[in-house]
Short mmCIF file of C-alpha atoms and ligand atoms in Angstrom, two decimals:
data_model
loop_
_atom_site.label_atom_id
_atom_site.label_comp_id
_atom_site.label_asym_id
_atom_site.label_seq_id
_atom_site.Cartn_x
_atom_site.Cartn_y
_atom_site.Cartn_z
CA MET A 1 82.54 16.97 212.10
CA SER A 2 81.99 13.65 213.74
CA ASP A 3 81.52 11.75 210.50
CA CYS A 4 83.73 13.27 207.87
CA SER A 5 82.38 11.12 205.07
CA GLY A 6 79.91 13.78 203.97
CA LEU A 7 77.24 11.14 203.68
CA HIS A 8 74.52 10.69 206.20
CA PRO A 9 74.35 7.42 208.04
CA ALA A 10 72.14 5.14 206.05
CA ALA A 11 68.60 4.77 207.20
CA ASP A 12 66.93 3.01 204.35
CA LEU A 13 63.42 3.99 205.03
CA ASP A 14 62.54 7.48 206.17
CA PRO A 15 58.99 7.46 207.59
CA ARG A 16 58.04 9.72 204.71
CA GLY A 17 59.58 7.63 201.92
CA TYR A 18 62.87 6.29 200.57
CA LEU A 19 66.28 7.86 201.16
CA GLY A 20 68.67 8.34 198.31
CA THR A 21 71.48 10.45 196.84
CA VAL A 22 71.10 12.75 193.85
CA ARG A 23 73.64 11.45 191.34
CA ALA A 24 72.94 13.95 188.59
CA VAL A 25 70.62 16.79 187.69
CA GLN A 26 69.27 17.10 184.17
CA ALA A 27 67.01 20.08 183.50
CA ASN A 28 64.09 19.50 185.86
CA TYR A 29 64.87 15.84 186.51
CA TYR A 30 67.00 14.31 189.22
CA ARG A 31 68.68 10.92 189.04
CA VAL A 32 68.32 9.58 192.56
CA VAL A 33 70.11 6.42 193.67
CA LEU A 34 68.29 4.79 196.56
CA ASP A 35 70.29 3.45 199.47
CA THR A 36 68.65 0.08 198.96
CA LEU A 37 66.00 -1.56 196.84
CA PRO A 38 63.06 -2.72 198.94
CA GLU A 39 62.46 -6.43 199.03
CA ASN A 40 59.93 -7.88 196.61
CA VAL A 41 60.63 -5.13 194.13
CA ALA A 42 62.41 -5.52 190.83
CA LEU A 43 63.79 -2.66 188.83
CA ALA A 44 64.41 -3.25 185.16
CA VAL A 45 67.69 -1.32 185.03
CA LEU A 46 70.37 -1.00 187.68
CA PRO A 47 72.87 1.25 185.93
CA PRO A 48 76.58 0.61 186.57
CA GLN A 49 77.06 4.34 187.22
CA SER A 50 74.83 3.96 190.26
CA GLY A 51 76.86 1.07 191.64
CA GLU A 52 74.05 -1.19 190.43
CA ARG A 53 71.81 0.28 193.06
CA PRO A 54 68.28 1.33 192.14
CA GLU A 55 68.17 4.64 190.32
CA LEU A 56 64.94 6.57 189.88
CA LEU A 57 64.25 9.52 187.64
CA CYS A 58 62.60 12.05 189.93
CA VAL A 59 60.80 15.36 189.76
CA ARG A 60 60.78 17.93 192.52
CA ARG A 61 57.50 18.24 194.36
CA SER A 62 55.76 21.58 193.90
CA ARG A 63 56.00 22.31 197.62
CA LEU A 64 59.80 22.34 197.29
CA LYS A 65 59.53 24.61 194.28
CA LYS A 66 57.29 27.01 196.19
CA THR A 67 59.68 27.24 199.12
CA GLY A 68 62.58 27.70 196.69
CA GLN A 69 64.30 24.58 198.02
CA GLN A 70 66.96 23.73 195.45
CA VAL A 71 68.08 20.20 194.76
CA ILE A 72 71.68 19.75 193.64
CA THR A 73 73.95 16.84 192.85
CA GLY A 74 75.08 15.13 196.04
CA ASP A 75 71.95 16.03 197.98
CA ARG A 76 70.45 13.43 200.27
CA VAL A 77 66.75 13.35 199.50
CA VAL A 78 63.51 11.66 200.48
CA VAL A 79 61.54 10.28 197.54
CA VAL A 80 57.95 9.07 197.51
CA GLU A 81 55.51 7.35 195.22
CA PRO A 82 58.02 5.26 193.35
CA ASP A 83 56.68 3.67 190.18
CA TRP A 84 59.02 0.71 190.00
CA SER A 85 57.95 -0.30 186.51
CA SER A 86 58.78 3.05 184.91
CA GLY A 87 61.55 3.96 187.38
CA ARG A 88 59.95 7.30 188.30
CA ALA A 89 59.38 9.02 191.65
CA ALA A 90 59.11 12.44 193.32
CA ILE A 91 61.44 14.23 195.74
CA VAL A 92 59.60 15.60 198.77
CA ASP A 93 62.45 16.67 201.01
CA VAL A 94 66.16 17.48 201.07
CA LEU A 95 68.20 16.61 204.17
CA PRO A 96 70.47 19.32 205.59
CA ARG A 97 73.71 19.61 203.63
CA ARG A 98 76.98 18.91 205.39
CA THR A 99 79.00 20.88 202.85
CA TRP A 100 78.49 22.36 199.44
CA LEU A 101 80.86 23.51 196.76
CA PRO A 102 80.06 26.06 194.07
CA ARG A 103 80.63 25.89 190.32
CA PRO A 104 79.37 23.37 189.73
CA ALA A 105 77.23 23.12 192.84
CA ILE A 106 77.73 19.78 194.64
CA ALA A 107 76.43 18.95 198.08
CA ASN A 108 77.90 16.76 200.80
CA VAL A 109 81.36 16.41 199.30
CA GLY A 110 83.53 14.84 201.97
CA GLN A 111 86.92 14.66 200.36
CA ALA A 112 89.11 16.58 197.96
CA LEU A 113 91.60 14.62 195.92
CA ILE A 114 94.24 17.18 195.09
CA VAL A 115 96.09 15.82 192.08
CA CYS A 116 99.65 16.94 191.48
CA ALA A 117 102.01 15.49 188.90
CA LEU A 118 105.54 14.70 190.05
CA ALA A 119 106.78 15.61 186.56
CA GLU A 120 105.46 16.90 183.25
CA PRO A 121 104.66 19.46 184.50
CA GLU A 122 106.95 19.98 187.49
CA PRO A 123 105.05 20.47 190.77
CA ASP A 124 104.27 24.08 191.59
CA PRO A 125 104.29 24.32 195.40
CA LEU A 126 102.45 27.64 195.59
CA HIS A 127 99.65 26.49 193.30
CA LEU A 128 99.39 23.21 195.18
CA SER A 129 99.23 25.15 198.43
CA ARG A 130 96.33 27.26 197.11
CA LEU A 131 94.29 24.20 196.30
CA LEU A 132 95.05 22.70 199.70
CA VAL A 133 94.04 25.87 201.52
CA GLN A 134 90.86 26.17 199.47
CA ALA A 135 89.93 22.57 200.27
CA GLU A 136 90.67 23.07 203.97
CA ALA A 137 88.51 26.21 203.97
CA CYS A 138 85.64 24.09 202.57
CA GLU A 139 86.18 21.72 205.51
CA LEU A 140 86.94 18.76 203.30
CA VAL A 141 89.18 15.83 204.08
CA VAL A 142 92.22 16.46 201.92
CA GLN A 143 94.08 13.70 200.10
CA ILE A 144 97.07 14.71 198.00
CA CYS A 145 97.56 12.43 194.99
CA LEU A 146 101.08 12.52 193.57
CA ASN A 147 100.58 11.27 190.04
CA LYS A 148 102.98 10.27 187.24
CA SER A 149 105.32 8.57 189.73
CA ASP A 150 106.48 6.40 186.81
CA LEU A 151 108.34 9.42 185.43
CA VAL A 152 110.58 10.08 188.44
CA SER A 153 113.11 8.26 190.62
CA ALA A 154 112.26 6.71 193.99
CA ALA A 155 114.49 9.33 195.63
CA ARG A 156 112.42 12.12 194.11
CA VAL A 157 109.19 10.48 195.25
CA ASN A 158 110.58 10.20 198.76
CA SER A 159 111.73 13.77 198.91
CA TRP A 160 108.23 14.99 197.89
CA ARG A 161 106.66 12.62 200.36
CA ALA A 162 108.80 14.05 203.17
CA ARG A 163 108.15 17.61 202.10
CA LEU A 164 104.37 17.13 202.07
CA LYS A 165 104.56 15.37 205.40
CA SER A 166 106.10 18.54 206.80
CA TRP A 167 103.03 20.34 205.39
CA GLY A 168 100.84 18.03 207.42
CA TYR A 169 99.82 15.60 204.65
CA GLU A 170 100.35 11.96 203.85
CA PRO A 171 100.26 11.81 200.05
CA LEU A 172 99.31 8.83 197.92
CA VAL A 173 101.89 7.98 195.27
CA LEU A 174 100.11 7.10 192.05
CA SER A 175 100.53 6.42 188.40
CA ALA A 176 97.51 6.41 186.14
CA GLU A 177 99.87 4.92 183.57
CA THR A 178 101.05 1.84 185.51
CA GLY A 179 98.19 1.60 188.01
CA ARG A 180 100.45 2.20 191.00
CA GLY A 181 98.52 3.20 194.13
CA LEU A 182 95.06 2.95 192.56
CA ASP A 183 93.88 0.37 195.10
CA GLU A 184 94.87 2.69 197.93
CA LEU A 185 93.06 5.53 196.21
CA GLN A 186 89.92 3.38 195.87
CA ALA A 187 90.17 2.62 199.58
CA VAL A 188 90.32 6.27 200.71
CA CYS A 189 87.27 7.06 198.58
CA ARG A 190 85.07 4.51 200.33
CA ASP A 191 81.73 5.74 201.69
CA ARG A 192 82.09 9.37 200.79
CA ILE A 193 81.74 11.78 197.93
CA SER A 194 85.11 12.83 196.51
CA VAL A 195 86.01 15.49 193.99
CA MET A 196 89.27 15.94 192.15
CA ALA A 197 91.08 19.21 191.82
CA GLY A 198 94.37 20.10 190.26
CA GLY A 199 95.82 22.08 187.43
CA SER A 200 95.66 21.09 183.80
CA GLY A 201 97.78 18.13 182.70
CA MET A 202 98.15 16.61 186.17
CA GLY A 203 96.32 13.45 185.09
CA LYS A 204 92.85 13.96 186.60
CA SER A 205 91.01 12.58 183.57
CA SER A 206 93.41 9.65 183.35
CA LEU A 207 92.87 8.86 187.03
CA LEU A 208 89.09 9.16 186.70
CA ASN A 209 89.12 6.74 183.82
CA ALA A 210 91.40 4.33 185.68
CA LEU A 211 89.20 4.46 188.80
CA LEU A 212 85.94 4.01 186.93
CA PRO A 213 86.76 1.44 184.28
CA ASP A 214 83.14 0.64 183.49
CA VAL A 215 82.11 4.16 182.82
CA SER A 216 83.14 5.95 179.70
CA LEU A 217 83.45 9.45 180.99
CA ARG A 218 82.85 12.63 179.17
CA THR A 219 85.98 14.23 180.57
CA GLN A 220 86.76 17.68 179.36
CA PRO A 221 90.06 19.37 178.95
CA VAL A 222 90.64 21.93 181.66
CA SER A 223 90.30 25.27 180.02
CA GLY A 224 91.99 28.50 180.98
CA ARG A 225 88.62 29.82 182.04
CA LEU A 226 87.98 26.93 184.33
CA GLN A 227 91.34 27.51 185.95
CA HIS A 228 90.12 30.96 186.85
CA GLY A 229 87.16 29.45 188.58
CA ARG A 230 84.52 31.26 186.55
CA HIS A 231 82.49 28.83 184.52
CA THR A 232 82.83 25.19 185.31
CA THR A 233 80.74 22.45 183.78
CA ARG A 234 77.20 22.74 185.02
CA HIS A 235 76.29 19.13 184.64
CA VAL A 236 78.31 17.46 187.29
CA GLU A 237 77.61 13.79 187.76
CA LEU A 238 78.53 11.37 190.52
CA PHE A 239 79.82 7.91 189.65
CA ALA A 240 79.76 4.94 191.98
CA MET A 241 83.22 3.60 192.72
CA PRO A 242 83.81 -0.11 193.13
CA SER A 243 84.84 0.62 196.74
CA GLY A 244 81.41 2.06 197.48
CA GLY A 245 82.10 5.80 197.38
CA TRP A 246 81.12 8.41 194.85
CA LEU A 247 83.41 10.34 192.55
CA ALA A 248 82.38 13.56 190.81
CA ASP A 249 83.27 13.53 187.15
CA THR A 250 84.41 17.11 187.08
CA PRO A 251 86.82 19.14 189.15
CA GLY A 252 84.81 20.30 192.14
CA PHE A 253 86.80 23.38 192.74
CA ASN A 254 89.72 24.74 190.92
CA GLN A 255 89.43 28.33 191.97
CA VAL A 256 92.83 29.80 192.39
CA GLU A 257 91.23 32.76 194.14
CA LEU A 258 90.82 31.32 197.64
CA LEU A 259 87.17 32.32 197.51
CA ARG A 260 86.04 30.48 200.58
CA CYS A 261 88.90 31.71 202.75
CA ARG A 262 88.75 34.52 205.26
CA SER A 263 91.89 36.20 206.57
CA GLU A 264 90.71 35.45 210.08
CA GLY A 265 91.14 31.73 210.43
CA LEU A 266 93.41 31.36 207.40
CA ALA A 267 96.16 29.88 209.58
CA ARG A 268 93.82 27.03 210.47
CA CYS A 269 93.92 25.99 206.80
CA PHE A 270 97.59 25.05 207.27
CA PRO A 271 97.61 21.80 209.25
CA GLU A 272 101.30 22.11 210.11
CA ALA A 273 100.64 25.43 211.92
CA ARG A 274 97.46 24.51 213.77
CA SER A 275 99.14 23.44 216.98
CA TYR A 276 100.96 26.80 217.30
CA ILE A 277 97.86 29.01 217.01
CA ALA A 278 96.58 28.44 220.53
CA HIS A 279 99.92 29.54 221.98
CA CYS A 280 100.02 33.02 220.44
CA GLN A 281 99.99 35.81 223.00
CA PHE A 282 96.81 37.40 221.57
CA PRO A 283 93.74 35.31 220.85
CA ASN A 284 92.98 37.34 217.70
CA CYS A 285 96.59 37.18 216.47
CA ARG A 286 96.85 37.63 212.70
CA HIS A 287 100.30 36.02 212.76
CA GLN A 288 101.92 38.93 210.98
CA GLN A 289 104.11 41.12 213.21
CA GLU A 290 102.43 40.68 216.60
CA PRO A 291 104.64 40.20 219.64
CA GLY A 292 104.45 36.74 221.17
CA CYS A 293 103.26 35.13 217.91
CA GLU A 294 104.03 31.43 218.03
CA VAL A 295 103.04 30.82 214.42
CA ARG A 296 105.74 33.20 213.24
CA ALA A 297 108.24 32.00 215.81
CA HIS A 298 108.32 28.49 214.39
CA ASP A 299 110.17 27.62 211.25
CA TRP A 300 107.76 26.14 208.70
CA GLU A 301 108.14 26.11 204.95
CA ARG A 302 104.74 27.46 204.02
CA PHE A 303 104.78 30.52 206.27
CA ASP A 304 105.55 32.59 203.16
CA HIS A 305 102.49 31.10 201.47
CA TYR A 306 100.45 32.09 204.51
CA LEU A 307 101.67 35.68 204.30
CA SER A 308 101.02 35.98 200.60
CA PHE A 309 97.52 34.43 200.80
CA TYR A 310 96.75 36.62 203.81
CA ALA A 311 97.64 39.76 201.88
CA GLU A 312 95.54 38.66 198.91
CA ILE A 313 92.50 37.76 201.00
CA SER A 314 92.57 40.89 203.12
CA ALA A 315 92.72 43.01 199.96
CA ARG A 316 89.61 41.23 198.70
CA GLU A 317 87.86 41.65 202.03
CA ALA A 318 88.62 45.36 202.00
CA ALA A 319 87.17 45.61 198.49
CA GLU A 320 84.04 43.74 199.57
CA ARG A 321 83.50 46.07 202.52
CA ASP A 322 83.66 48.95 200.10
CA LEU A 323 81.37 47.73 197.32
CA PRO A 324 81.20 50.09 194.38
CA ALA A 325 77.97 52.05 193.98
CA PRO A 326 75.77 50.73 191.16
CA ASP A 327 76.60 53.63 188.88
CA ALA A 328 80.31 53.76 189.62
CA ALA A 329 82.38 54.29 186.51
CA VAL A 330 84.49 51.19 187.01
CA LYS A 331 83.92 47.67 188.12
CA TYR A 332 86.40 45.32 189.67
CA LYS A 333 87.35 41.92 188.46
CA THR A 334 89.45 39.43 190.36
CA THR A 335 91.81 37.63 188.04
CA ARG A 336 94.77 35.37 188.55
CA ASP A 337 97.00 38.47 188.61
CA GLY A 338 95.00 40.21 191.27
CA ARG A 339 92.25 42.78 191.12
CA THR A 340 91.81 44.87 188.00
CA ALA A 341 89.40 47.68 187.26
CA GLU A 342 87.57 47.98 183.99
CA PRO A 343 85.00 50.51 182.74
CA ARG A 344 81.39 49.65 183.38
CA LEU A 345 78.97 49.34 180.55
CA ASP A 346 76.28 51.96 180.32
CA SER A 347 74.36 51.61 183.53
CA ARG A 348 71.13 53.32 182.50
CA TYR A 349 69.23 50.07 182.40
CA ARG A 350 71.04 48.43 185.24
CA ARG A 351 69.73 49.52 188.60
CA GLN A 352 71.04 46.99 191.02
CA SER A 353 69.70 46.91 194.53
CA ARG A 354 72.02 46.75 197.50
CA ARG A 355 70.64 43.30 198.20
CA SER A 356 71.40 41.97 194.74
CA ARG A 357 74.88 43.49 194.88
CA ARG A 358 75.51 41.73 198.15
CA GLN A 359 74.11 38.54 196.68
CA SER A 360 76.28 38.68 193.61
CA VAL A 361 79.37 39.10 195.78
CA GLN A 362 78.32 36.13 197.86
CA ALA A 363 77.59 34.11 194.75
CA TYR A 364 80.95 34.94 193.28
CA ARG A 365 82.65 33.99 196.51
CA GLY A 366 80.57 30.85 196.68
CA ASP A 367 79.01 31.63 200.06
CA ASP A 368 75.37 31.61 199.18
CA LEU A 369 73.91 28.75 197.17
CA GLU A 370 70.67 30.54 196.40
CA ALA A 371 72.52 33.55 195.02
CA LEU A 372 74.88 31.32 193.08
CA LEU A 373 72.11 29.40 191.36
CA GLN A 374 70.32 32.64 190.50
CA ALA A 375 73.51 34.15 189.11
CA GLU A 376 74.09 31.01 187.03
CA GLN A 377 70.56 31.14 185.68
CA ALA A 378 71.09 34.78 184.76
CA GLU A 379 74.33 33.82 183.00
CA ASP A 380 72.49 31.06 181.15
CA TRP A 381 70.07 33.60 179.76
CA SER A 382 72.64 36.23 178.93
P1 GDP B 401 94.18 16.44 183.30
O1 GDP B 401 94.32 17.70 182.51
O2 GDP B 401 94.55 16.67 184.73
O3 GDP B 401 92.83 15.80 183.17
O4 GDP B 401 95.29 15.43 182.75
P2 GDP B 401 95.14 14.21 181.74
O5 GDP B 401 94.53 13.03 182.38
O6 GDP B 401 94.51 14.70 180.47
O7 GDP B 401 96.68 13.86 181.50
C1 GDP B 401 97.58 14.77 180.89
C2 GDP B 401 98.68 13.98 180.20
O8 GDP B 401 99.45 13.26 181.16
C3 GDP B 401 98.14 12.94 179.22
O9 GDP B 401 98.98 12.93 178.11
C4 GDP B 401 98.24 11.63 180.00
O10 GDP B 401 98.43 10.52 179.15
C5 GDP B 401 99.47 11.87 180.86
N1 GDP B 401 99.43 11.11 182.11
C6 GDP B 401 98.40 11.07 183.00
N2 GDP B 401 98.71 10.30 184.05
C7 GDP B 401 99.96 9.83 183.82
C8 GDP B 401 100.86 8.98 184.56
O11 GDP B 401 100.57 8.47 185.65
N3 GDP B 401 102.10 8.74 184.01
C9 GDP B 401 102.46 9.29 182.82
N4 GDP B 401 103.68 8.99 182.36
N5 GDP B 401 101.64 10.08 182.11
C10 GDP B 401 100.42 10.36 182.59
ZN1 ZN B 402 100.19 34.51 216.02
#
């Protein structure tokens, strides 16, 4: 990616209309913040959440509905026919997405802020590694945020800093309590959409509130379910940061299941191992037991994480290749503890096509936005 910000270069006026970013989706309405307010126009309200830029309440044009073009938070859109006095307009087009994350669906996220407390609770390297790998697999810029630095000694901070450096990262040392490092955090969020991820109790809500002092956020406690990556809050909202970037008010991804990762290419999600990959004897080396494997030959702390994630992902891939028939007696569920089988409900009324089975797998994995949104709608109605 040439421009890793996740945002498209600003061109204020598309020949078809005004360019803007979808800040939030509410039922069939979209809150679109325009890149700029045209001269000679006054808008009654410039909400602080939009960075005091013009925000219009938009509908989706019927042509987009007909073609099934979804609009999600973070989308870059073209709006037309603004009614400046009522603050209304219509979306006629969606620009190609650079990235998108599932559950809740957000487009064009450029950066993952992986929040990890230095104490209370103690850092869990394997869990941290999962989040890092997941973020790398989504092709996001990764920024580790070591929070609660006020609770530990400088020596402890330094030893974590050195350890994470050996993982290929330069962490920010923060304290939501004292404000340490918040200016640096503001600076790395400039001109891009960022999402926070991290386990419960790490201080994500506290950091959000410290970063967005003008916005009283509806932060939610991180539930056990959310940790499993099933149901996250649907109504994700972007907030303008004083530095000019956007911050999503909900964890963008907290799946502990490495859903976006494939076994092939997993090693690339470990920055500290990237330079070894090209030197393996075989181009399709899986970095397990192959002769002439450079990745294995080097001594790096997270190689064990690589092996354990590899085993987990290849088991899932094998299961996906061998999808159960619609009327199979058991269904499989992926949980934190691995894959478990449970009896299917009576399948008399449930004739699932091959296509919809494939789609639900893709939706679950977060590969296919269309399938994901359909699955979520189905869940809403169930
Ligand atoms: P979340 O679950 O990740 O959203 O975490 P919260 O923001 O709810 O924080 C969990 C607990 O840690 C709360 O009691 C916070 O007051 C506390 N906390 C958050 N950040 C800090 C920090 O920088 N220093 C200290 N000492 N406590 C913090
Ligand atoms: Zn290798």
